PDB file of C-alpha atoms in Angstrom:
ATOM      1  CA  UNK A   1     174.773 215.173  24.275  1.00 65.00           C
ATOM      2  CA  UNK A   2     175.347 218.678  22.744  1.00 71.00           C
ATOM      3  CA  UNK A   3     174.017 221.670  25.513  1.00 92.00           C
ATOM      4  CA  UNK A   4     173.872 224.210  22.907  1.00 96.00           C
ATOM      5  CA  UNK A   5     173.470 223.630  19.670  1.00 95.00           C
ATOM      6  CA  UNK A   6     173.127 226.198  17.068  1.00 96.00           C
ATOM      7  CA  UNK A   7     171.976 225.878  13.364  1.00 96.00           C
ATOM      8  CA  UNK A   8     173.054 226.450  10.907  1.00 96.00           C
ATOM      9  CA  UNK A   9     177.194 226.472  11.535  1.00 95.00           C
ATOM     10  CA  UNK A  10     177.451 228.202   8.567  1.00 96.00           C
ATOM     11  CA  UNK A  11     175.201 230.521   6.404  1.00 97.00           C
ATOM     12  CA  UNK A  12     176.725 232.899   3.281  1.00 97.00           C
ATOM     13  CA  UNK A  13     174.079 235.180   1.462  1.00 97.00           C
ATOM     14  CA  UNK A  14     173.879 238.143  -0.538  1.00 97.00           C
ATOM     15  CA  UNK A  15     173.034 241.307   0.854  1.00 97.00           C
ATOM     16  CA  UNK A  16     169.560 242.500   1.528  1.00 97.00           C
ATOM     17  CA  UNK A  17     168.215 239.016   2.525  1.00 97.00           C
ATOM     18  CA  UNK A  18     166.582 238.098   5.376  1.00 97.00           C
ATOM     19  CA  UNK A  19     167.767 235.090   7.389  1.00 97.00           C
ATOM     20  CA  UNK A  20     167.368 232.925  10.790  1.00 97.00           C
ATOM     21  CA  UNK A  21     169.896 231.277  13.189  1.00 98.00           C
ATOM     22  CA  UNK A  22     168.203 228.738  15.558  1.00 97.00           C
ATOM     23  CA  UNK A  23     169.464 227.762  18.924  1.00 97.00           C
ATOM     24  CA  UNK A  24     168.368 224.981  21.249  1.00 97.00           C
ATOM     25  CA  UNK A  25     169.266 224.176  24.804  1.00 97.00           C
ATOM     26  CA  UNK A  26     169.084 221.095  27.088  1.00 96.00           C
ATOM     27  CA  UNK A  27     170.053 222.075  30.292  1.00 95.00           C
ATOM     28  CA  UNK A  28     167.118 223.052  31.794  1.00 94.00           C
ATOM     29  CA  UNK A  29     168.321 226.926  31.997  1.00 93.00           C
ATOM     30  CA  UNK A  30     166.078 229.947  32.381  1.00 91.00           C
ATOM     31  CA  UNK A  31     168.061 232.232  30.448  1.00 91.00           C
ATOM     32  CA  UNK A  32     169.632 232.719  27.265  1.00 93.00           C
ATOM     33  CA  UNK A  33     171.776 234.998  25.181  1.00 93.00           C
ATOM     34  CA  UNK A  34     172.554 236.076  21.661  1.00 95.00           C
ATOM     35  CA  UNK A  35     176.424 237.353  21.042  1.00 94.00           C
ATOM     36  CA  UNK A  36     177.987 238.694  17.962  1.00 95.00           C
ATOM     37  CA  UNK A  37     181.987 238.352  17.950  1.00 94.00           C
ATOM     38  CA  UNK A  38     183.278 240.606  15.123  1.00 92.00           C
ATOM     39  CA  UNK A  39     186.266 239.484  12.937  1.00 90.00           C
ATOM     40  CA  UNK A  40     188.870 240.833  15.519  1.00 89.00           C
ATOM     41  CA  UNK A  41     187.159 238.124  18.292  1.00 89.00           C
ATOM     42  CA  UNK A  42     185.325 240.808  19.915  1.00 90.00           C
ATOM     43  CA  UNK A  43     182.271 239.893  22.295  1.00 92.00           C
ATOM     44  CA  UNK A  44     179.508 242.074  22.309  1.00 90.00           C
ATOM     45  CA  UNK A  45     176.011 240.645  23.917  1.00 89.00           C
ATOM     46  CA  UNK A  46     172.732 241.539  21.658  1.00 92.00           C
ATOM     47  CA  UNK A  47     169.953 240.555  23.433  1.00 90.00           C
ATOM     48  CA  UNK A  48     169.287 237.851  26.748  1.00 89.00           C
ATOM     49  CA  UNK A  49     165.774 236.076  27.168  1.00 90.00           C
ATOM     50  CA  UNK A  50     165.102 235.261  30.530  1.00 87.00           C
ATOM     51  CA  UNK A  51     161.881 232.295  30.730  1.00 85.00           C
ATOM     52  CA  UNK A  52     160.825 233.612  26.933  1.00 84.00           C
ATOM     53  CA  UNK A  53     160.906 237.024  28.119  1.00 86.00           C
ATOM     54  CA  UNK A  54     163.442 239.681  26.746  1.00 86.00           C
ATOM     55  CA  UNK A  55     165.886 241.024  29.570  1.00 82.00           C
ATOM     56  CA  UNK A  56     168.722 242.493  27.621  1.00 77.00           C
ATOM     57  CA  UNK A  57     168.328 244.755  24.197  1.00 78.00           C
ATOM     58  CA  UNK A  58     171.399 245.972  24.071  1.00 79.00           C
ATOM     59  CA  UNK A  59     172.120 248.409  21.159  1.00 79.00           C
ATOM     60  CA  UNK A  60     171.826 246.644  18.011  1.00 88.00           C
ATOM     61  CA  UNK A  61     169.977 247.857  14.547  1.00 90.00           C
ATOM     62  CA  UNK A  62     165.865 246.717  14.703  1.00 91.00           C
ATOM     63  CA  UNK A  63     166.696 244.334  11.659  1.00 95.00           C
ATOM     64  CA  UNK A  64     167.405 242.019  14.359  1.00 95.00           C
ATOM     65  CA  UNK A  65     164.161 240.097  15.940  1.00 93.00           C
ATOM     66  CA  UNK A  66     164.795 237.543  18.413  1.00 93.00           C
ATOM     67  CA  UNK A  67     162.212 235.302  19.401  1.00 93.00           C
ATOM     68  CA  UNK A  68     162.092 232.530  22.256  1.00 93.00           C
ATOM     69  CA  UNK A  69     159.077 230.254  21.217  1.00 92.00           C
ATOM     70  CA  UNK A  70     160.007 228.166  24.912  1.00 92.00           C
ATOM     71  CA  UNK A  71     162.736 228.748  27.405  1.00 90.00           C
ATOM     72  CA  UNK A  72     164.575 225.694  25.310  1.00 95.00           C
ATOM     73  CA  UNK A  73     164.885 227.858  22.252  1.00 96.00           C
ATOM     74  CA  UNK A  74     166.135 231.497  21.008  1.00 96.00           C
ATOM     75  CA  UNK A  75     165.920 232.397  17.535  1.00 96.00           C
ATOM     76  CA  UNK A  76     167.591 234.821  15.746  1.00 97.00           C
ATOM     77  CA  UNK A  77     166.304 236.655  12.448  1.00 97.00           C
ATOM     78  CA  UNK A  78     168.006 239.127  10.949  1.00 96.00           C
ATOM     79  CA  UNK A  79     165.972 241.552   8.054  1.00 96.00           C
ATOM     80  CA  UNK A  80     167.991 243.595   4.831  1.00 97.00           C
ATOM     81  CA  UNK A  81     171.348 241.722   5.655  1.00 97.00           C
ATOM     82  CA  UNK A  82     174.223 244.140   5.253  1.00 96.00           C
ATOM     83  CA  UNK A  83     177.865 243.470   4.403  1.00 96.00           C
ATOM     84  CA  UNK A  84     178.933 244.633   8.374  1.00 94.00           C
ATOM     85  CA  UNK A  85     176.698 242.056   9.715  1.00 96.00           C
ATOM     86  CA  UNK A  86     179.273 239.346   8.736  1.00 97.00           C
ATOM     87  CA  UNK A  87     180.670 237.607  11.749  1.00 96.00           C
ATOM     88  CA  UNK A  88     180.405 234.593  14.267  1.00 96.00           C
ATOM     89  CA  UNK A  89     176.893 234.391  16.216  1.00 97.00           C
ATOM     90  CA  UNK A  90     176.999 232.627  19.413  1.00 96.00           C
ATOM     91  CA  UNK A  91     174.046 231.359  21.438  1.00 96.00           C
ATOM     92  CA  UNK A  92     174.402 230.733  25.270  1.00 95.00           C
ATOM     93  CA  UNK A  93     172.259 230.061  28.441  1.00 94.00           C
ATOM     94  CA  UNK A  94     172.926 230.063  32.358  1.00 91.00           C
ATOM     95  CA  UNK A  95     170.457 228.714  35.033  1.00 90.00           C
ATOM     96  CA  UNK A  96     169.387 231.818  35.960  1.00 80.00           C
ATOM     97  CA  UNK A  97     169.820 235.642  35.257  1.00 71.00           C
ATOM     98  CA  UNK A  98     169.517 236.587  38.525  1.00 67.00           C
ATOM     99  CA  UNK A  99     172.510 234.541  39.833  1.00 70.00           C
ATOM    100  CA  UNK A 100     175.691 236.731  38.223  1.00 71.00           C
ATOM    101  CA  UNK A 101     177.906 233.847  39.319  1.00 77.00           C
ATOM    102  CA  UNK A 102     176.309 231.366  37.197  1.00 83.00           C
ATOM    103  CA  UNK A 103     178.545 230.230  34.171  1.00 89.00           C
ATOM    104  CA  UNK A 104     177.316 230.639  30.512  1.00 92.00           C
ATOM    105  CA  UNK A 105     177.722 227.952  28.686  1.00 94.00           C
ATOM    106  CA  UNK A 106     177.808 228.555  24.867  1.00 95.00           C
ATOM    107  CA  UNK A 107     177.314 227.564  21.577  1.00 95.00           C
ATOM    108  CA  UNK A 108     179.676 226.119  18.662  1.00 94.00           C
ATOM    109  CA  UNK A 109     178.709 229.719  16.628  1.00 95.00           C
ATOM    110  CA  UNK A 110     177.330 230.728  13.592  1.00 97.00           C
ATOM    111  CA  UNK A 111     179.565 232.043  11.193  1.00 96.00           C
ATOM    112  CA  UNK A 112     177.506 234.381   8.912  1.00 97.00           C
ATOM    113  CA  UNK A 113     178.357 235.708   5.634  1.00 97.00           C
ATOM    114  CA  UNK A 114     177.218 238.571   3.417  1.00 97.00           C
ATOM    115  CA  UNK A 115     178.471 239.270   0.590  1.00 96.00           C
TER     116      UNK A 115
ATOM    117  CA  UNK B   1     179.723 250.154  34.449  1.00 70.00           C
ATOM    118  CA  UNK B   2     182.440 247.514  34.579  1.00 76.00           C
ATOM    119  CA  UNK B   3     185.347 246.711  32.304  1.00 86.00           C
ATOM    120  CA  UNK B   4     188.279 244.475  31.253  1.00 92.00           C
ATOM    121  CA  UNK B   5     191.332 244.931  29.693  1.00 95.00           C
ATOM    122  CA  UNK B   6     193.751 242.291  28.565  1.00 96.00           C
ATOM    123  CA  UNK B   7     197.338 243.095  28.044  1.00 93.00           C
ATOM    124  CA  UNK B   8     198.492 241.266  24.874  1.00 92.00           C
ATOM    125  CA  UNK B   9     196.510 240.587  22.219  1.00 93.00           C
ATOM    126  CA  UNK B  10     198.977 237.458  21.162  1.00 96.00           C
ATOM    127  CA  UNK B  11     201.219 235.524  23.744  1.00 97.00           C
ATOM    128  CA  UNK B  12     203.222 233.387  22.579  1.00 97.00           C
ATOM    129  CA  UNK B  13     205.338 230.199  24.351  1.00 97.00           C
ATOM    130  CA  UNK B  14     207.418 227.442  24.280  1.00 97.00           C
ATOM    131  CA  UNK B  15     206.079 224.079  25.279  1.00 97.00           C
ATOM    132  CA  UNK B  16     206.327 223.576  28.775  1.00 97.00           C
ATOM    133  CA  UNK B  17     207.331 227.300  29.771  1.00 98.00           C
ATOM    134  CA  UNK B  18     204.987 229.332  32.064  1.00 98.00           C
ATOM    135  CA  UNK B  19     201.826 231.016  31.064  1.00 98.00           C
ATOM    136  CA  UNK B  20     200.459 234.234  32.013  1.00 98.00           C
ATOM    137  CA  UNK B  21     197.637 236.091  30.497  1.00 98.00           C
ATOM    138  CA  UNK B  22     196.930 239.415  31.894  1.00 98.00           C
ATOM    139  CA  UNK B  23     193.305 240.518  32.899  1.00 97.00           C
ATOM    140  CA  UNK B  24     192.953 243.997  34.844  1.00 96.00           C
ATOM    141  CA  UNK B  25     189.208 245.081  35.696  1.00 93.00           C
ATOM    142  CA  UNK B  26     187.363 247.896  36.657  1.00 89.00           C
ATOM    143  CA  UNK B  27     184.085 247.948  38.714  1.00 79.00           C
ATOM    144  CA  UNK B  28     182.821 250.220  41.297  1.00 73.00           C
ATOM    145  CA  UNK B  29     181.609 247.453  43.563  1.00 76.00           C
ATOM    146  CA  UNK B  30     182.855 243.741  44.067  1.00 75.00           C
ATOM    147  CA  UNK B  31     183.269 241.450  41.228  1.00 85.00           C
ATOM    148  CA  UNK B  32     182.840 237.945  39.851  1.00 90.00           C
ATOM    149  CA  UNK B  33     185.514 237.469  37.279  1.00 93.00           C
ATOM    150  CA  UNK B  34     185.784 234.572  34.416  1.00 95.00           C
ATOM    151  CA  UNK B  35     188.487 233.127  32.231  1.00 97.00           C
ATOM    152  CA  UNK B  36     186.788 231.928  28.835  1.00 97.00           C
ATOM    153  CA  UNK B  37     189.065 229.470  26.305  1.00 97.00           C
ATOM    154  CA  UNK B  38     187.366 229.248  23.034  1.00 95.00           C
ATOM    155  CA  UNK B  39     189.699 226.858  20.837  1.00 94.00           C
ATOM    156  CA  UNK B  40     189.530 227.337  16.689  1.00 90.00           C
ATOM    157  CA  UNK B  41     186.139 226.961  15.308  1.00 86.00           C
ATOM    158  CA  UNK B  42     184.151 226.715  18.693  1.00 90.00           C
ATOM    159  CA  UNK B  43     182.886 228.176  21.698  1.00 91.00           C
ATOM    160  CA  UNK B  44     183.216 229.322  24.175  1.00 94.00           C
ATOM    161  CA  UNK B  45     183.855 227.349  27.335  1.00 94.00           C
ATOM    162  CA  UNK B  46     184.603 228.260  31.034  1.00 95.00           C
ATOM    163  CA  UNK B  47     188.176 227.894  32.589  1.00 97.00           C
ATOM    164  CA  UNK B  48     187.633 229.226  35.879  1.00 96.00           C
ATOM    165  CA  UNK B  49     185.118 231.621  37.822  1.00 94.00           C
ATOM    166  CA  UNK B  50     186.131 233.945  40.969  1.00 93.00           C
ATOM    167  CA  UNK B  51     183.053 234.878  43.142  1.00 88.00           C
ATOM    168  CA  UNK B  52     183.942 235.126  46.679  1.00 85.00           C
ATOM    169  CA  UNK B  53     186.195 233.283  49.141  1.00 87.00           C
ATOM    170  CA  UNK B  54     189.468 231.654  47.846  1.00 90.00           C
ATOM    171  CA  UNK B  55     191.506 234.378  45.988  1.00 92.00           C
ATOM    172  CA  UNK B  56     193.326 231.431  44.264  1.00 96.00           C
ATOM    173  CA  UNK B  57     191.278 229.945  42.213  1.00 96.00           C
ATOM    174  CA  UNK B  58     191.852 226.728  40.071  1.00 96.00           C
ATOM    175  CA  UNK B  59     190.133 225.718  36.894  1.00 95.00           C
ATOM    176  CA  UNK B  60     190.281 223.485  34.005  1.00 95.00           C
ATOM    177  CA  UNK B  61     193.183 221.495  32.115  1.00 94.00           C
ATOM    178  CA  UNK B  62     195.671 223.250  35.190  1.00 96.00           C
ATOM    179  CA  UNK B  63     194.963 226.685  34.928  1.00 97.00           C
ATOM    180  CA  UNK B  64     194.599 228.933  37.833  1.00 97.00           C
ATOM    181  CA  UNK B  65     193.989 232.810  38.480  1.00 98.00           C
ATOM    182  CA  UNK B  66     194.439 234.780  41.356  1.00 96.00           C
ATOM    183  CA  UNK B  67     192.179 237.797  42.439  1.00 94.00           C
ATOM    184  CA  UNK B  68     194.356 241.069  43.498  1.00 94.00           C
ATOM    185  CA  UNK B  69     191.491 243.596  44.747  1.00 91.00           C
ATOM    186  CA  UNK B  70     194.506 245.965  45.045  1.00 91.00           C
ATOM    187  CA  UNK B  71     196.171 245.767  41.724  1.00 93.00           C
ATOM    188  CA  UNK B  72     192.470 245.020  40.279  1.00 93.00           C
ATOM    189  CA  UNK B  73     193.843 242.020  38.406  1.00 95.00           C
ATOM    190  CA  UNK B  74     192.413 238.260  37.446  1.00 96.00           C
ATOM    191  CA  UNK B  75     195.951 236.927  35.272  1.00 98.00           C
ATOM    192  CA  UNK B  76     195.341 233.161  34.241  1.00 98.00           C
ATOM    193  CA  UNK B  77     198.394 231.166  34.670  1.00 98.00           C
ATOM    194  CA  UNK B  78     199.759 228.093  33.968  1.00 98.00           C
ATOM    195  CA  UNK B  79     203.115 226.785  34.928  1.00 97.00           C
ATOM    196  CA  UNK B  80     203.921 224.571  32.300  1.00 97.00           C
ATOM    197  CA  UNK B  81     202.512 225.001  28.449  1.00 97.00           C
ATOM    198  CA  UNK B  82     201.146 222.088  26.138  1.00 97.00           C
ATOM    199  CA  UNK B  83     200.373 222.439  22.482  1.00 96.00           C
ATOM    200  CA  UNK B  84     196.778 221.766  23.366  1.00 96.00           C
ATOM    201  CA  UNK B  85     196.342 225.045  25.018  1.00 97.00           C
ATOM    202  CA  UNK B  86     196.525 226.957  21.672  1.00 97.00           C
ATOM    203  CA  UNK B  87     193.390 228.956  22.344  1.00 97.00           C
ATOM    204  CA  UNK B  88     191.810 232.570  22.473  1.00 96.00           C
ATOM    205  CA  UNK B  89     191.478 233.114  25.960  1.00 97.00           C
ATOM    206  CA  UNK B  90     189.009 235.785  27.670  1.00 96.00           C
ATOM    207  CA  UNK B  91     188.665 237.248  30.496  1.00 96.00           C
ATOM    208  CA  UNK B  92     185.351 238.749  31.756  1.00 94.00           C
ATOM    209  CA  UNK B  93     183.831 240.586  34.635  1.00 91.00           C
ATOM    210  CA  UNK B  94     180.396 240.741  35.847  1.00 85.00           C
ATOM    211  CA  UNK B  95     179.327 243.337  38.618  1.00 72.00           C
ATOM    212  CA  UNK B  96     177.181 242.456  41.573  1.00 62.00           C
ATOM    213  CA  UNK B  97     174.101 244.125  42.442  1.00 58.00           C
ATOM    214  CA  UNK B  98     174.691 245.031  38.504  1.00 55.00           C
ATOM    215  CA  UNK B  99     170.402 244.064  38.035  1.00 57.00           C
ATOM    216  CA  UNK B 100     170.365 242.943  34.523  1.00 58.00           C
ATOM    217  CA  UNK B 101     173.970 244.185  33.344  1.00 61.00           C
ATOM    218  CA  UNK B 102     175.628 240.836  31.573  1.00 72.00           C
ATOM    219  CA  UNK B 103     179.189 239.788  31.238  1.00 84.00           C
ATOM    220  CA  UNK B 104     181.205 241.839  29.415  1.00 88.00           C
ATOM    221  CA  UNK B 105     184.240 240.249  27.884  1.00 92.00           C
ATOM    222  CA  UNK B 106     187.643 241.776  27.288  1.00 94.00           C
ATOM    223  CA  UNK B 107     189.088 241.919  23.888  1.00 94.00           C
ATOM    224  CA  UNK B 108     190.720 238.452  24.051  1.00 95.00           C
ATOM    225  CA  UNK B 109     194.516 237.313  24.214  1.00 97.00           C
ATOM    226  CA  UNK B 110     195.299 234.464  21.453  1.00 97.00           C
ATOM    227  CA  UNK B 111     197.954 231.980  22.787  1.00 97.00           C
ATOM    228  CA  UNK B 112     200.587 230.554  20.773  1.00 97.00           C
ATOM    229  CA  UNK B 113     202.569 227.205  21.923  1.00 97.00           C
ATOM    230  CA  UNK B 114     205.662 227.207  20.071  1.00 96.00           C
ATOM    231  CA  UNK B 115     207.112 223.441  19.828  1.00 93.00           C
TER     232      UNK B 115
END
């Protein structure tokens, strides 16, 4: 049984196109998170959802729109793609946001393309 | 605000020597601290978690990482290398009593088991 699964694994597009990334937990978690790692394996959180409600907006361009239809699922669209924008998108959720402790448990990524 | 550094971007070993990755941290108040391995092409996954008690604490697939609160330090060892553990490893920090402040992740280490 996959915990977090992420579609699609890949996704290559041209430039100024909008697109989604879907992600979908199972483990009954409250809270979930949206990470870009840029081409040097740099982690940088984007935005956490804590029981469909945004926690975290950390800074990243308004082209970027998550949306958490249920506390299973965080969606990720991304307006006007731009070349910089290219890199590995991980999803991941913890049982609570208010527990620091907990683990995050993540995604297999979303490597995203622009050309 | 909290931070991690990681000594090495690239370790490399023989199979069956010693490993040591080197985290240092910096936080104004007391810590939980992480090891992340994320092998090629997928996540993330935890190794090992420190968030109070045992200063020696032991993960995953043999790992283990001690917490110095007087050299600031979380370095992931293992005493004997296999080819399996040719990974990125990461090292992150979260503060207590941080509210909504996530993990943040150092830049990574990539290991290297040399046959």
């Amino acid at each position: 049984d996959t915990a977090v699964s992420q579609t699609p694994k890949y996704l290559v597009t041209q430039m100024g196109n909008d697109k989604s990334i879907k992600c979908e937990q199972n483990l009954g978690h409250d809270t979930m998170y949206w990470y870009k790692q840029d081409s040097k394996k740099f982690l940088k959180i984007m935005f956490s959802y804590n029981n469909k409600e945004l926690i975290i907006n950390e800074t990243v361009p308004n082209r970027f729109s998550p949306k958490s239809p249920d506390k299973a699922h965080l969606n990720l669209h991304i307006n006007s793609l731009e070349l910089g924008d290219s890199a590995v998108y991980f999803c991941a959720s913890s049982p609570s946001q208010l527990v620091l402790a907990d683990t995050q448990y993540f995604g297999p990524g979303t490597r995203l393309t622009v050309l | 605000a909290q931070s991690v550094t990681q000594l090495g971007s690239h370790v490399s070993v023989s199979e069956g020597a010693l490993v040591l990755l080197r985290c240092n941290y910096s936080s104004s108040v007391p810590p939980y601290l992480f090891w992340y391995v994320q092998y090629p092409n997928q996540g993330l996954q935890l190794l090992l978690k420190y968030t109070t008690g045992a200063t020696l604490v032991k993960g995953i697939n043999g790992f283990e990482a001690e917490f110095k609160k007087s050299e600031t330090s979380f370095h992931l060892t293992k005493p004997s290398a296999h080819m399996s553990d040719a990974a990125e490893y990461f090292c992150a920090v979260s503060e207590v009593n941080s509210g909504n402040t996530p993990l943040v992740f150092g830049k990574g280490t990539r290991l290297s088991v040399i046959a």
